[in-house]
XYZ file of C-alpha atoms in Angstrom:
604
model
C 4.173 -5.528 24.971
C 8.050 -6.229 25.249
C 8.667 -3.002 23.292
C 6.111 -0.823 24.943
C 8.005 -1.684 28.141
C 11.337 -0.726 26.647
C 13.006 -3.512 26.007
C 15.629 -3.589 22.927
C 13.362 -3.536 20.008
C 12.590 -1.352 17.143
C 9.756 -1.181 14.867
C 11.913 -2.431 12.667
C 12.195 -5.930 14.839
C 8.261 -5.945 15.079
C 8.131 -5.424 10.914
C 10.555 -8.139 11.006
C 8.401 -11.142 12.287
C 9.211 -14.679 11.454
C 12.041 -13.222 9.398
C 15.619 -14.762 9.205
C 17.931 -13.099 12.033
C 14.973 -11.381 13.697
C 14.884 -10.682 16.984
C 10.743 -11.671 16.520
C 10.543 -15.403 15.662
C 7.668 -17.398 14.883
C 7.699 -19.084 18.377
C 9.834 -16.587 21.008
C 13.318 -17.797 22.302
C 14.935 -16.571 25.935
C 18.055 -16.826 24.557
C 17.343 -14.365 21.362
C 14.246 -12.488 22.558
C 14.835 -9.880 25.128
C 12.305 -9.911 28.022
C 11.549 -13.522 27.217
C 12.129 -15.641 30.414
C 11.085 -19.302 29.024
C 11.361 -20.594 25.467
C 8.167 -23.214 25.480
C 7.468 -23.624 21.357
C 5.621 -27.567 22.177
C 2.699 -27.117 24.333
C 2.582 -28.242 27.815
C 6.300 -26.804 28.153
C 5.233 -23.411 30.048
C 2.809 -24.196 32.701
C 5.679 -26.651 33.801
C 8.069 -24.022 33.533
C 6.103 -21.650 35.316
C 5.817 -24.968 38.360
C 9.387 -24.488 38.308
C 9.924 -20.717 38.640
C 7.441 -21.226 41.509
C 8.987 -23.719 43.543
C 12.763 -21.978 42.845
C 11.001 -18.791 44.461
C 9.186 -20.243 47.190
C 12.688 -22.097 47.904
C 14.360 -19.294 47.605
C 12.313 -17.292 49.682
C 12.416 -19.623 52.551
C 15.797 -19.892 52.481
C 16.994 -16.086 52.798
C 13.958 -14.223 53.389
C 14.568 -12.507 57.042
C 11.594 -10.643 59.111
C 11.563 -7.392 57.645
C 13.478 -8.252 54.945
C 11.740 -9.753 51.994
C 14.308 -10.481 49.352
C 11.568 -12.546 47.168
C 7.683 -12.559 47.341
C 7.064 -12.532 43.419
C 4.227 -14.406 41.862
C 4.283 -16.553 38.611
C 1.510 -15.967 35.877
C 1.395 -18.469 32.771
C -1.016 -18.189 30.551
C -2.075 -21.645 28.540
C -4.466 -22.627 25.922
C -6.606 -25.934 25.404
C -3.363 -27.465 23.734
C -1.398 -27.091 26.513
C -4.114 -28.571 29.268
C -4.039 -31.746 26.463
C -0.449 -32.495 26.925
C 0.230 -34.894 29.452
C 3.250 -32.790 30.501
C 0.816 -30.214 31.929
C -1.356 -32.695 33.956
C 2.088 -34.073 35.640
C 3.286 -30.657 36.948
C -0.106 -29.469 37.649
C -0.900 -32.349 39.768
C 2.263 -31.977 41.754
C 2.534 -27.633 42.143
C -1.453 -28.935 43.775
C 0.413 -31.105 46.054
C 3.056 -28.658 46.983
C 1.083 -26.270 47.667
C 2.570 -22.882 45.433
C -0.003 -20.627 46.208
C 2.752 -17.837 44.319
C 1.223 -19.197 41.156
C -1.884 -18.095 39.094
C -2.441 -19.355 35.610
C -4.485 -17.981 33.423
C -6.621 -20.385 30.691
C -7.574 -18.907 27.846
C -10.442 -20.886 26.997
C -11.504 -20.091 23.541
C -12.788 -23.421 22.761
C -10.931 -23.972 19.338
C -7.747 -26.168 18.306
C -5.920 -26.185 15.407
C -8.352 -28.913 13.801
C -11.041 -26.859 15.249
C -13.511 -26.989 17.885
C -12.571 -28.643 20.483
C -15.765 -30.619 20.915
C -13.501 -33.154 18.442
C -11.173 -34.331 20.827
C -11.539 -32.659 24.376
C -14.570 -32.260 26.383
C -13.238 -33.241 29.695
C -14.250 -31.094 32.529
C -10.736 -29.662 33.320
C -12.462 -27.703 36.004
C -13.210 -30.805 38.161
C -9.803 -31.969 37.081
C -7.473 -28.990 38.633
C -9.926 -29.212 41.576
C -8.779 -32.715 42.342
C -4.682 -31.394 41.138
C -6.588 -29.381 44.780
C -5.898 -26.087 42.731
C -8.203 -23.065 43.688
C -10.619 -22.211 40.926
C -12.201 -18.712 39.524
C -13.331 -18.058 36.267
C -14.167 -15.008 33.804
C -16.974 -15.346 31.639
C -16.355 -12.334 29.411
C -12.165 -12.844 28.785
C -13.069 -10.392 25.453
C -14.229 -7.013 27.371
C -14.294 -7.515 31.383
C -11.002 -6.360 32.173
C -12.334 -5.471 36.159
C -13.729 -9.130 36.094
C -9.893 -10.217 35.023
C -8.292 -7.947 37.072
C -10.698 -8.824 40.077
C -10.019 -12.456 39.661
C -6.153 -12.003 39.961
C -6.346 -10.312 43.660
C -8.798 -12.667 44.131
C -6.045 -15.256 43.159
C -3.439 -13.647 44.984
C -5.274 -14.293 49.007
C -5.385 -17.841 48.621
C -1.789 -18.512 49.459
C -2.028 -22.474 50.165
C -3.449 -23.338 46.594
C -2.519 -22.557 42.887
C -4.468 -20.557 41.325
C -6.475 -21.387 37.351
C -8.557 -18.728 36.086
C -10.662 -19.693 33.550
C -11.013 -16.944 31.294
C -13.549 -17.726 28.391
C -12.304 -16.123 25.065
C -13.434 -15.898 21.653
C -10.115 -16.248 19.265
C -9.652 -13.459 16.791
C -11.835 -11.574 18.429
C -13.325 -8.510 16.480
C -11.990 -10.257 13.158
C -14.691 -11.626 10.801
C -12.601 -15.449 11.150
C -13.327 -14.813 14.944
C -14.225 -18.039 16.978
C -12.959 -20.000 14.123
C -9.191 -22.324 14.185
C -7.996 -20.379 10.802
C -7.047 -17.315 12.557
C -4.860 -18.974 15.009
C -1.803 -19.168 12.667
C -2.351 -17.173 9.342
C -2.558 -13.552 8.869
C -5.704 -11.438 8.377
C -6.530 -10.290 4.908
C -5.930 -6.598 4.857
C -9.724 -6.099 4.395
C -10.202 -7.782 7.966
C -6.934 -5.412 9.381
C -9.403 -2.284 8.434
C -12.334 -3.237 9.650
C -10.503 -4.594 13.173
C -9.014 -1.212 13.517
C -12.128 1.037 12.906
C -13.858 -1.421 15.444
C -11.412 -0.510 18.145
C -11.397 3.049 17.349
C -7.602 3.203 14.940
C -6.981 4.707 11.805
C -7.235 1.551 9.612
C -4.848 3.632 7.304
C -2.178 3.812 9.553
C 0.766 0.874 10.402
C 2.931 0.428 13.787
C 1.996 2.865 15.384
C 0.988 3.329 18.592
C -1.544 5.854 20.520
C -0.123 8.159 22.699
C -2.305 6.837 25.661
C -1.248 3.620 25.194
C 2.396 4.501 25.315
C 1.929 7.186 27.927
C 0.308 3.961 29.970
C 2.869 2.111 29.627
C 5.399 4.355 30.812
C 3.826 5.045 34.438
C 3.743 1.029 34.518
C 7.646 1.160 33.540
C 8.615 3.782 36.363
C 6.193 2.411 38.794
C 8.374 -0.633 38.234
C 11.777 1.241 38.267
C 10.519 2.462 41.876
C 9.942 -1.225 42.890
C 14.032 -1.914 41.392
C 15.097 0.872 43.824
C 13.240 -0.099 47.227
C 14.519 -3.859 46.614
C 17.678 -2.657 46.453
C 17.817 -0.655 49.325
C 16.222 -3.586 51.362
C 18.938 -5.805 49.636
C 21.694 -3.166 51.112
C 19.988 -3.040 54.541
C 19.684 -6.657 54.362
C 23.942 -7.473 53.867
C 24.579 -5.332 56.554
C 22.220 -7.434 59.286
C 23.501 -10.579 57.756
C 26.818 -10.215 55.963
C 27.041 -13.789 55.369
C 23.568 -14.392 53.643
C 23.957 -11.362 51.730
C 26.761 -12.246 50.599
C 26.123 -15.266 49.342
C 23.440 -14.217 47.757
C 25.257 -11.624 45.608
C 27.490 -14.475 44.850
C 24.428 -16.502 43.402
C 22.767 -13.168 41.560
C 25.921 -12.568 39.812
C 26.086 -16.425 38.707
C 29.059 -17.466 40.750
C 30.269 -20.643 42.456
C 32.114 -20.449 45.795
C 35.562 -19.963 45.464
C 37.577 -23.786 45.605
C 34.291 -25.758 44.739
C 35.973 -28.517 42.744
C 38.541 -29.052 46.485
C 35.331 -31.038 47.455
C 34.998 -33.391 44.504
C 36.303 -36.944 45.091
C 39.122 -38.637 43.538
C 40.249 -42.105 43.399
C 43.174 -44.042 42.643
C 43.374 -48.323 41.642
C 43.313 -49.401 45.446
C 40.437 -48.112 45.829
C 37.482 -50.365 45.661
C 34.602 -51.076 43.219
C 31.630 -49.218 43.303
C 28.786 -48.157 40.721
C 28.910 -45.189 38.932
C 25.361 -44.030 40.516
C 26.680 -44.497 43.846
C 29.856 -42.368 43.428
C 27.203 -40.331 42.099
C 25.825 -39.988 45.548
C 28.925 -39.375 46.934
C 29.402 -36.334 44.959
C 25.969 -34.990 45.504
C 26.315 -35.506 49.574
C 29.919 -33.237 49.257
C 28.167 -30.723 47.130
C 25.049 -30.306 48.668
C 27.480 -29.576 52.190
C 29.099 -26.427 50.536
C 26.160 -25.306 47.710
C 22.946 -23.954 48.814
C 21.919 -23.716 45.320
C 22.289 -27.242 44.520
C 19.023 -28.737 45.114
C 17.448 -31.635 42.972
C 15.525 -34.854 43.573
C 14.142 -38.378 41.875
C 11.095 -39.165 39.746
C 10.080 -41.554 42.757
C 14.013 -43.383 42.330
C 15.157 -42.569 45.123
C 16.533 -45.474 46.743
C 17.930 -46.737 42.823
C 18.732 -43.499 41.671
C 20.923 -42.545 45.257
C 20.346 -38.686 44.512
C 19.123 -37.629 48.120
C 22.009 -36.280 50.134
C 22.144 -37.696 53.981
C 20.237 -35.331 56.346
C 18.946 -33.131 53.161
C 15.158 -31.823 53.721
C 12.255 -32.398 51.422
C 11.028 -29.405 49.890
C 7.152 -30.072 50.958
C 4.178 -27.497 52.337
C 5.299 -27.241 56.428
C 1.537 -28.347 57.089
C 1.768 -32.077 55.956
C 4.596 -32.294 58.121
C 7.057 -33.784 55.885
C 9.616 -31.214 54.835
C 10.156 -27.632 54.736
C 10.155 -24.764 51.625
C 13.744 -24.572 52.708
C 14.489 -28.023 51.368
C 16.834 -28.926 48.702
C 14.612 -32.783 47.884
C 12.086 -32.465 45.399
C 9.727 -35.500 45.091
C 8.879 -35.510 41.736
C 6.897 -38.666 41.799
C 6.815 -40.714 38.535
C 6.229 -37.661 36.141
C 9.879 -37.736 34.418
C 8.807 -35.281 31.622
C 7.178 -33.370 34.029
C 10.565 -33.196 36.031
C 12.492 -31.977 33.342
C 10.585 -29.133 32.285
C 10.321 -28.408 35.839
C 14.086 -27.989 36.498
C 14.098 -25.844 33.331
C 11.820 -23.229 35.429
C 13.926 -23.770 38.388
C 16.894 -23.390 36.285
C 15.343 -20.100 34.290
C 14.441 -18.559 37.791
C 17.991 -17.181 37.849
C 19.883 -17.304 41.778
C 22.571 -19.362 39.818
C 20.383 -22.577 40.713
C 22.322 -25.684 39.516
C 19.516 -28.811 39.607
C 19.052 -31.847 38.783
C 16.514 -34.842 38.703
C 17.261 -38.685 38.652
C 15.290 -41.591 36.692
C 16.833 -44.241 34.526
C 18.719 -43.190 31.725
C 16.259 -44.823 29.438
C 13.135 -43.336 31.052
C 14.743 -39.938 30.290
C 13.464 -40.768 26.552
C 10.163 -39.607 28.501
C 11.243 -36.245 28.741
C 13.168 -35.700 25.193
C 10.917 -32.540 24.613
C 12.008 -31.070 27.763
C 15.396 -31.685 27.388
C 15.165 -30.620 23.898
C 14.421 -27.213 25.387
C 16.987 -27.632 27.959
C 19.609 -27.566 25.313
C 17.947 -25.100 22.751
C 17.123 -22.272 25.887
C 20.877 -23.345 27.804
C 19.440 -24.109 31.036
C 22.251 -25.522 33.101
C 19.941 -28.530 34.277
C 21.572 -32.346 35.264
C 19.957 -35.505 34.575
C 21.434 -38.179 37.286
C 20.808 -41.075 34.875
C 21.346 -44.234 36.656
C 20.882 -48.126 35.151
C 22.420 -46.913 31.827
C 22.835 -50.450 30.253
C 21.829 -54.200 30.000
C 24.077 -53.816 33.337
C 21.034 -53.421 35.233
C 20.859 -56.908 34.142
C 17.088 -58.739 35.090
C 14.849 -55.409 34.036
C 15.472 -56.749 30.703
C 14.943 -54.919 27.414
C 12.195 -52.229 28.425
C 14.326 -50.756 30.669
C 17.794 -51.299 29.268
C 18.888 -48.021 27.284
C 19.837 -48.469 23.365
C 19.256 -45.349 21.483
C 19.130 -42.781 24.162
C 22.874 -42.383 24.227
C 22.921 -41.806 20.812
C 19.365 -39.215 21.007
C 20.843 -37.571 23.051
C 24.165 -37.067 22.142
C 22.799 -35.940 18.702
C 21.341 -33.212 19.951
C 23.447 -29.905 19.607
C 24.393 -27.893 23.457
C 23.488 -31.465 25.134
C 26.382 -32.731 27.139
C 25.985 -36.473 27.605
C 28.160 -38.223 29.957
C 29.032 -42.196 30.655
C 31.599 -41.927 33.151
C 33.756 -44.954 33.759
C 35.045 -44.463 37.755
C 34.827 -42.520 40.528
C 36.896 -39.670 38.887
C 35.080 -39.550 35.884
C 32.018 -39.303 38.049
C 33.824 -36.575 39.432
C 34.542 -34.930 36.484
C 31.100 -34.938 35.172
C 29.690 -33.030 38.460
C 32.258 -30.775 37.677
C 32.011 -30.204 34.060
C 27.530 -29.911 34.899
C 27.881 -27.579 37.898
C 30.571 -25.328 36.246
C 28.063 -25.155 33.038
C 25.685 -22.081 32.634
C 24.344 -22.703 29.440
C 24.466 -26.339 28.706
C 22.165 -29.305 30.346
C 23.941 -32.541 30.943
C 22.787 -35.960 31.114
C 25.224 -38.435 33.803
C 24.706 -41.852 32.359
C 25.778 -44.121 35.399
C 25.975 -47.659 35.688
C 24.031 -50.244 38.445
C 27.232 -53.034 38.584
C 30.265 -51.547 40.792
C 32.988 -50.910 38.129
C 36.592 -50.579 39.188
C 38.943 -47.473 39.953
C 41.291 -47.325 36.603
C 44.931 -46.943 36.858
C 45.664 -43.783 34.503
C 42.060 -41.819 35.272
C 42.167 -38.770 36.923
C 39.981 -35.986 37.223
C 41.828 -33.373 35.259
C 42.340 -36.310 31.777
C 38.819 -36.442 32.323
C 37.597 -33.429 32.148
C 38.752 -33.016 28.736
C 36.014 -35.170 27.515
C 38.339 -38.027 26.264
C 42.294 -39.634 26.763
C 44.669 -41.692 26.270
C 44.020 -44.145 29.644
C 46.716 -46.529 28.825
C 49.183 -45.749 25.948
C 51.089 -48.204 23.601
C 54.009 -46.834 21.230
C 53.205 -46.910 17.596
C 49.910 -49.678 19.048
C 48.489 -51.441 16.177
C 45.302 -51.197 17.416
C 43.326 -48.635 19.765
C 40.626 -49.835 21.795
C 38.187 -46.666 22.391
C 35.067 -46.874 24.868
C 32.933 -45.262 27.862
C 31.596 -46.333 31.121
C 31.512 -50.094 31.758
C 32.938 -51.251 28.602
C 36.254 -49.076 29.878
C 36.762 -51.839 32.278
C 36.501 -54.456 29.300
C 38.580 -52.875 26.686
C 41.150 -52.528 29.295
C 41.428 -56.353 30.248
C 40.835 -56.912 26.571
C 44.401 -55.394 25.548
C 45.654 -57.661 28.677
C 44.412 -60.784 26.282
C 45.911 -59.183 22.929
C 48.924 -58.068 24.920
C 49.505 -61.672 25.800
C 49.394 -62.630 21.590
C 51.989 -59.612 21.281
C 49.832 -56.575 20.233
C 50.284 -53.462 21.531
C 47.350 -51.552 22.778
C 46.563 -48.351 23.368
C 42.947 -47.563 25.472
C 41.209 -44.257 25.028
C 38.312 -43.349 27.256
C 35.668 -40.749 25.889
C 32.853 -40.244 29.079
C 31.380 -37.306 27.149
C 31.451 -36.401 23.399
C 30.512 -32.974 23.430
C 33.504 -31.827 25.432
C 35.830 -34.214 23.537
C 34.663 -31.899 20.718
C 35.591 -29.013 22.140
C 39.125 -29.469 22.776
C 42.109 -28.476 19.905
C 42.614 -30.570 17.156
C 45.809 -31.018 18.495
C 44.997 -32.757 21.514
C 42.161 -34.790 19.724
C 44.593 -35.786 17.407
C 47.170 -37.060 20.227
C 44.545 -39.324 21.740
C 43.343 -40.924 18.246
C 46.124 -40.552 16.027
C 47.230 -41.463 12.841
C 48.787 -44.941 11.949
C 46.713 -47.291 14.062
C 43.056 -48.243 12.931
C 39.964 -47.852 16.457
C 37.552 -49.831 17.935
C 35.105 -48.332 19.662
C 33.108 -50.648 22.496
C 29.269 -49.162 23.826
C 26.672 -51.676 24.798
C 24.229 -49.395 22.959
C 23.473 -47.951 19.639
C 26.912 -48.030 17.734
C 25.439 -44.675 16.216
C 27.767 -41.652 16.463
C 30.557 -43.554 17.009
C 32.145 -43.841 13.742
C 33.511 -40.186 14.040
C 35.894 -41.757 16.669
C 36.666 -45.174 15.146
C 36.828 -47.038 12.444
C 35.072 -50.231 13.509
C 32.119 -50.167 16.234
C 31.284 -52.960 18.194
C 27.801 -51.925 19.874
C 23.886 -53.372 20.083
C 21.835 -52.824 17.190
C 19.120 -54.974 18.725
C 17.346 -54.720 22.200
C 18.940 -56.401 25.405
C 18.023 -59.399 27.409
C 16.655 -60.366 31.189
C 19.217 -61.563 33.071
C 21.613 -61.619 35.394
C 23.979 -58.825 34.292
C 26.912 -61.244 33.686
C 25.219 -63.277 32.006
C 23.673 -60.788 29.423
C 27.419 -59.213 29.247
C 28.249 -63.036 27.852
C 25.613 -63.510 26.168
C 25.793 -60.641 23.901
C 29.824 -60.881 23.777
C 30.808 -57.946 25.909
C 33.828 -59.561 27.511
C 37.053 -59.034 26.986
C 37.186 -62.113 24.838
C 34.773 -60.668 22.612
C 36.476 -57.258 22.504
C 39.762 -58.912 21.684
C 38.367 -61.160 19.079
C 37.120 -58.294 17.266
C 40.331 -56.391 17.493
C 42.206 -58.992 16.353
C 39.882 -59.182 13.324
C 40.234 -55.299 12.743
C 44.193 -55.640 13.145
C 44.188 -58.099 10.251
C 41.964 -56.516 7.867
C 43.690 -52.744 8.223
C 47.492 -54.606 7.945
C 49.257 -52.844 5.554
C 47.111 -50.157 4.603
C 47.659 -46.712 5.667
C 45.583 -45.474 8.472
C 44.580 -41.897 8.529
C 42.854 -41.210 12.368
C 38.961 -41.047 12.053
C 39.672 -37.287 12.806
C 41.050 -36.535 9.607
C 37.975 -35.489 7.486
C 38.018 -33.225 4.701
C 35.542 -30.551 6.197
C-alpha cells in the first residue's frame, strides 16, 4: 500500500523482503520504513501506540484548535489480531483510552480465529466483546471481513458519530483467504507454494503468470486517493496561514513545535545548586524541574502510574487531561493518570511521542517497576522516541519496601540496551542536567533513576561537568586510587576519600550519572577523567554489571536488598564510607607497583 501511495519504494524494495539492508523487513520499522508511523514487532505494542497518538491529538486539539480554525481533528485506526487482545499490554491501554473517553479512535480486530499454535479455541475463548464493553468502548462488528467492503466501510462512519467512546470493530476474517492453507495457522508466517500463488491469482481475476505488477485500476485508484489527499495538505495549510495571522502567538508556537524546536533559552529555567544549599532527594529536585518546565513548555506533558504523591511528577496548578464530563480535568491538560498499568504507560508515551508536535513526555513509577515495561522501552530505544521515565526509589534507599521493590538489575537492563540513556543523578544539578540532556533528545528515551533519601548539594557539580555524562568531582594529583560512582553512593565515595585522606591517600572522585553520554564524549576527555596510573573503584548499590568498563574493581549487590530503615540497610550491606574506604585500601595494596593502564585502554 506504502508504494501505491508513493512513498520511496521500488519494486526492487518489495522483491527485497526480509532481505539484509532492505527497506522491507520482516517486521516494519518507523525509523527505516517510509510511511511507517509506529514500529510495534511484540504484540500488544500498537493498539497502545495508537492510545497514545489519540490522546497527543485530542490534547493537541484542545489546546490550539480555535472556532473556525481546526488545526487537528484526525482519527487513529489500528488494526490488531487475537495476539495482540492476549497481551496484557493491550487490556491496560484499552481499559484506560475507555475511561478517557477518545472517541478519535477506531480499531479494527481482525478476528480470524487462529494463532500461531492454531485455533484459538486452545488458549482464548474469552468473550472480548463483553470485555471492551466494560473498557465502556462502543462496539460494531462485520461478519463477512473477506468480501463486505460496504459492511466495513459502513461500520467506520458508523464508528466515526460516536465521539464519547472508542470505537472496536470486529471484523470476522478467514486468514489466507482464497489460498488452499486458508483458515489454517501455517499461512500466517511462511510463503505459499507457487502452485497456491496461481491458483490465488486466477481466483481474483490476475495473470498467475505475471510478478509485481500491478493493474492499472488499482494504480489509477490509488492516485485519485493520493491527490484527494494532496488537496486536504493544501486547505490545512491555508487554514494554518489564516490561523497565525488571528493568533500570531499560537501560531507561532506551533510552527516552533512542527519543526521540532525548543523555545529559545530553555535550559535559563533549569535549577542549579551550589554546597549551601540544602539536602533534598533526587525525585524531589525532580519536581522542581518539572514545575519550571511545565511554566515555559506546552509540549511537556506527562504523568504517574498512580505515584503521584511518591513519584512528585505533577506540576503545581497543572490540569488533568480527563473527558470535561466527569468533571475532573480538561483535554487541555498536561496530567495523565495512568493508573497502575506501567507497561501500558510506556507504550503509551511512545504514541504520544510518535504523534509528532515535538511532544517531550514522560511517566513516573519506581525505577524497578519500570522492569514492567522493558518491551516498551525496548521500542522506545529501537524506534528513538524521545520519551522520559521519572524513576523514583532507585535503591535499597527506599529503605522498608524491602527487596521486591528495591532495584538490582534494572540499572544494568537498561543501560545494556543500545539508544537507552539511563541516568542516576547525584544532586540537584545533575537532576538538572538529566532534564536537560532528555528534553534536548529527539531520538533517544531516557530513564531518571532518582533517589527517596535527601542527598546533599556536592562541592565541584555543576550543570555543564554534568552534562558530559561523567567528571572528575574532586581531583587528586597523581591519586593512587580513584573512587568512581553515581547517585547516592556519590555522597559516600566522597566522605570515603575524607577517611583515606586522613591515612595519607590521595583521592580522586569521578561521578558518571549516565553512561551512554559518558560514551559519547572524545577519548580525550574520557581519558582525563579515568586516566592512566591509578587503579578505580566503582561504588553502585546494584548489579556491579557494566561497570568494569570504568573500573577495575566493583563494589556493588549481587544479591537482593533488605527491609529496613534505609540507614540501616546502607550498614548492613557496607555502603558507608567505611566500607568504601576499606575496599580501596584493599585495591591500593594489591595494584602497588604494577603498572596501571586506565580501564579505557582496550585493544578494540
Amino acid at each position: 500500500m506504502l508504494f501505491l501511495y508513493g512513498y520511496d519504494y521500488t519494486v526492487e524494495d518489495l522483491k527485497s523482503f526480509r532481505q539484509l539492508h532492505s527497506k522491507t523487513p520482516g517486521h516494519p520499522e518507523s525509523t527505516d520504513c517510509p510511511g511507517v508511523e509506529v514500529t510495534t514487532g511484540p504484540l500488544g505494542q500498537g493498539i497502545c501506540n495508537a492510545v497514545g497518538l489519540a490522546l497527543a491529538q485530542k490534547q493537541f486539539a484542545a489546546t490550539y484548535n480555535k472556532p473556525n480554525y481546526t488545526l487537528s481533528d484526525n482519527f487513529t485506526y489500528c488494526f490488531l489480531g487475537d495476539g495482540c487482545l492476549m497481551e496484557g499490554v493491550s487490556s491496560e491501554a484499552s481499559s484506560l483510552a475507555g475511561h478517557l473517553q477518545l472517541g478519535n479512535l477506531i480499531a479494527f480486530w481482525d478476528d480470524n480465529q487462529i494463532s500461531i499454535d492454531g485455533s484459538t479455541e486452545v488458549a482464548f475463548t474469552e468473550d472480548v466483546i463483553a470485555r471492551y464493553k466494560a473498557y465502556a468502548w462502543h462496539i460494531l462488528e462485520v461478519e463477512d471481513g473477506n468480501s463486505d467492503l460496504a459492511g466495513i466501510a459502513k461500520a467506520i462512519e458508523e464508528a466515526k458519530k460516536v465521539t464519547d467512546k472508542p470505537t472496536l470493530i470486529r471484523i470476522k476474517t478467514t486468514i489466507g483467504y482464497g489460498s488452499l492453507a486458508q483458515g489454517t495457522h501455517g499461512v500466517h508466517g511462511a510463503p505459499l507454494k507457487p502452485d497456491d500463488v496461481k491458483q490465488l491469482k486466477s481466483k481474483f481475476g490476475f495473470d498467475p503468470e505475471e510478478f509485481f505488477a500491478v493493474p492499472k485500476e488499482v494504480t489509477e485508484s490509488y492516485q485519485k486517493h493520493v491527490e484527494s489527499n494532496l488537496k486536504v495538505q493544501k486547505e490545512w495549510e491555508a487554514t494554518f496561514a489564516a490561523y497565525k495571522k488571528e493568533y500570531p502567538e499560537l501560531g507561532a508556537e506551533v510552527q516552533r513545535r512542527l519543526d521540532g524546536k525548543l523555545p529559545e533559552g530553555w535550559e535559563k529555567a533549569l535549577p542549579s545548586f551550589t554546597p549551601a544549599d540544602k539536602s533534598v532527594a533526587t525525585r524531589k529536585l525532580s519536581e522542581g524541574v518539572i514545575n519550571a518546565l511545565s511554566d515555559i513548555l506546552p509540549e511537556f506533558i506527562g504523568g504517574s502510574a498512580d505515584l503521584t504523591p511518591s513519584n512528585l511528577t505533577k506540576a503545581t496548578g497543572s490540569v488533568d487531561f480527563q473527558p470535561p464530563s466527569t468533571g475532573l480535568g480538561d483535554y487541555s491538560g498536561k496530567y495523565i493518570r495512568y493508573g497502575v498499568r506501567e507497561h501500558g504507560m510506556g507504550a503509551i508515551m511512545n504514541g504520544i511521542a510518535a504523534f509528532g508536535a515535538n511532544y517531550k513526555n514522560y511517566g513516573g513509577t519506581f525505577l524497578n517497576f519500570v522492569s514492567y515495561a522493558a518491551g516498551a522501552v525496548r521500542l522506545s530505544a529501537l524506534s528513538g522516541h524521545p520519551i522520559t521515565w521519572v524513576a523514583t526509589h532507585d535503591s535499597i534507599g527506599l529503605g522498608e519496601d524491602g527487596p521486591t521493590h528495591q532495584p538490582i538489575e534494572t540499572l544494568a537492563h537498561f543501560r545494556a540496551l543500545p539508544n537507552c540513556s539511563v541516568w542516576r543523578p547525584a544532586d540537584g544539578n545533575e537532576v538538572s542536567a538529566a532534564y536537560k540532556s532528555a528534553v534536548s533528545s529527539t531520538s533517544t528515551p531516557h530513564i531518571l533513576a532518582l533517589s527517596r533519601q535527601n542527598l546533599p548539594q556536592l562541592e565541584g557539580s555543576s550543570i555543564e561537568k554534568a552534562s558530559k555524562g561523567g567528571y572528575v568531582l574532586k581531583e587528586a594529583s597523581k591519586p593512587d586510587v580513584i573512587l568512581v560512582a553515581s547517585g547516592s553512593e556519590v555522597e559516600i565515595a566522597v566522605n570515603a576519600a575524607k577517611l583515606l585522606e586522613a591515612e595519607g591517600k590521595k583521592v580522586s572522585v569521578v561521578s558518571i550519572p549516565d553512561f551512554l553520554t559518558f560514551d559519547k564524549q572524545s577519548d580525550e576527555y574520557r581519558l582525563s577523567v579515568l586516566p592512566d596510573g591509578a587503579p578505580v573503584v566503582s561504588i553502585e548499590v546494584m548489579s556491579p554489571f557494566g561497570w568494569s568498563k570504568y573500573s577495575h574493581e566493583q563494589f556493588g549487590l549481587s544479591r537482593f536488598g533488605a527491609s529496613g530503615k534505609a540507614e540501616d540497610v546502607y550498614k548492613y550491606l557496607e555502603f558507608t564510607p567505611e566500607g568504601v574506604a576499606e575496599r580501596a585500601s584493599k585495591t591500593i595494596t594489591f595494584y602497588k607497583g604494577k603498572e596501571v593502564l586506565s580501564p579505557l585502554t582496550r585493544a578494540f
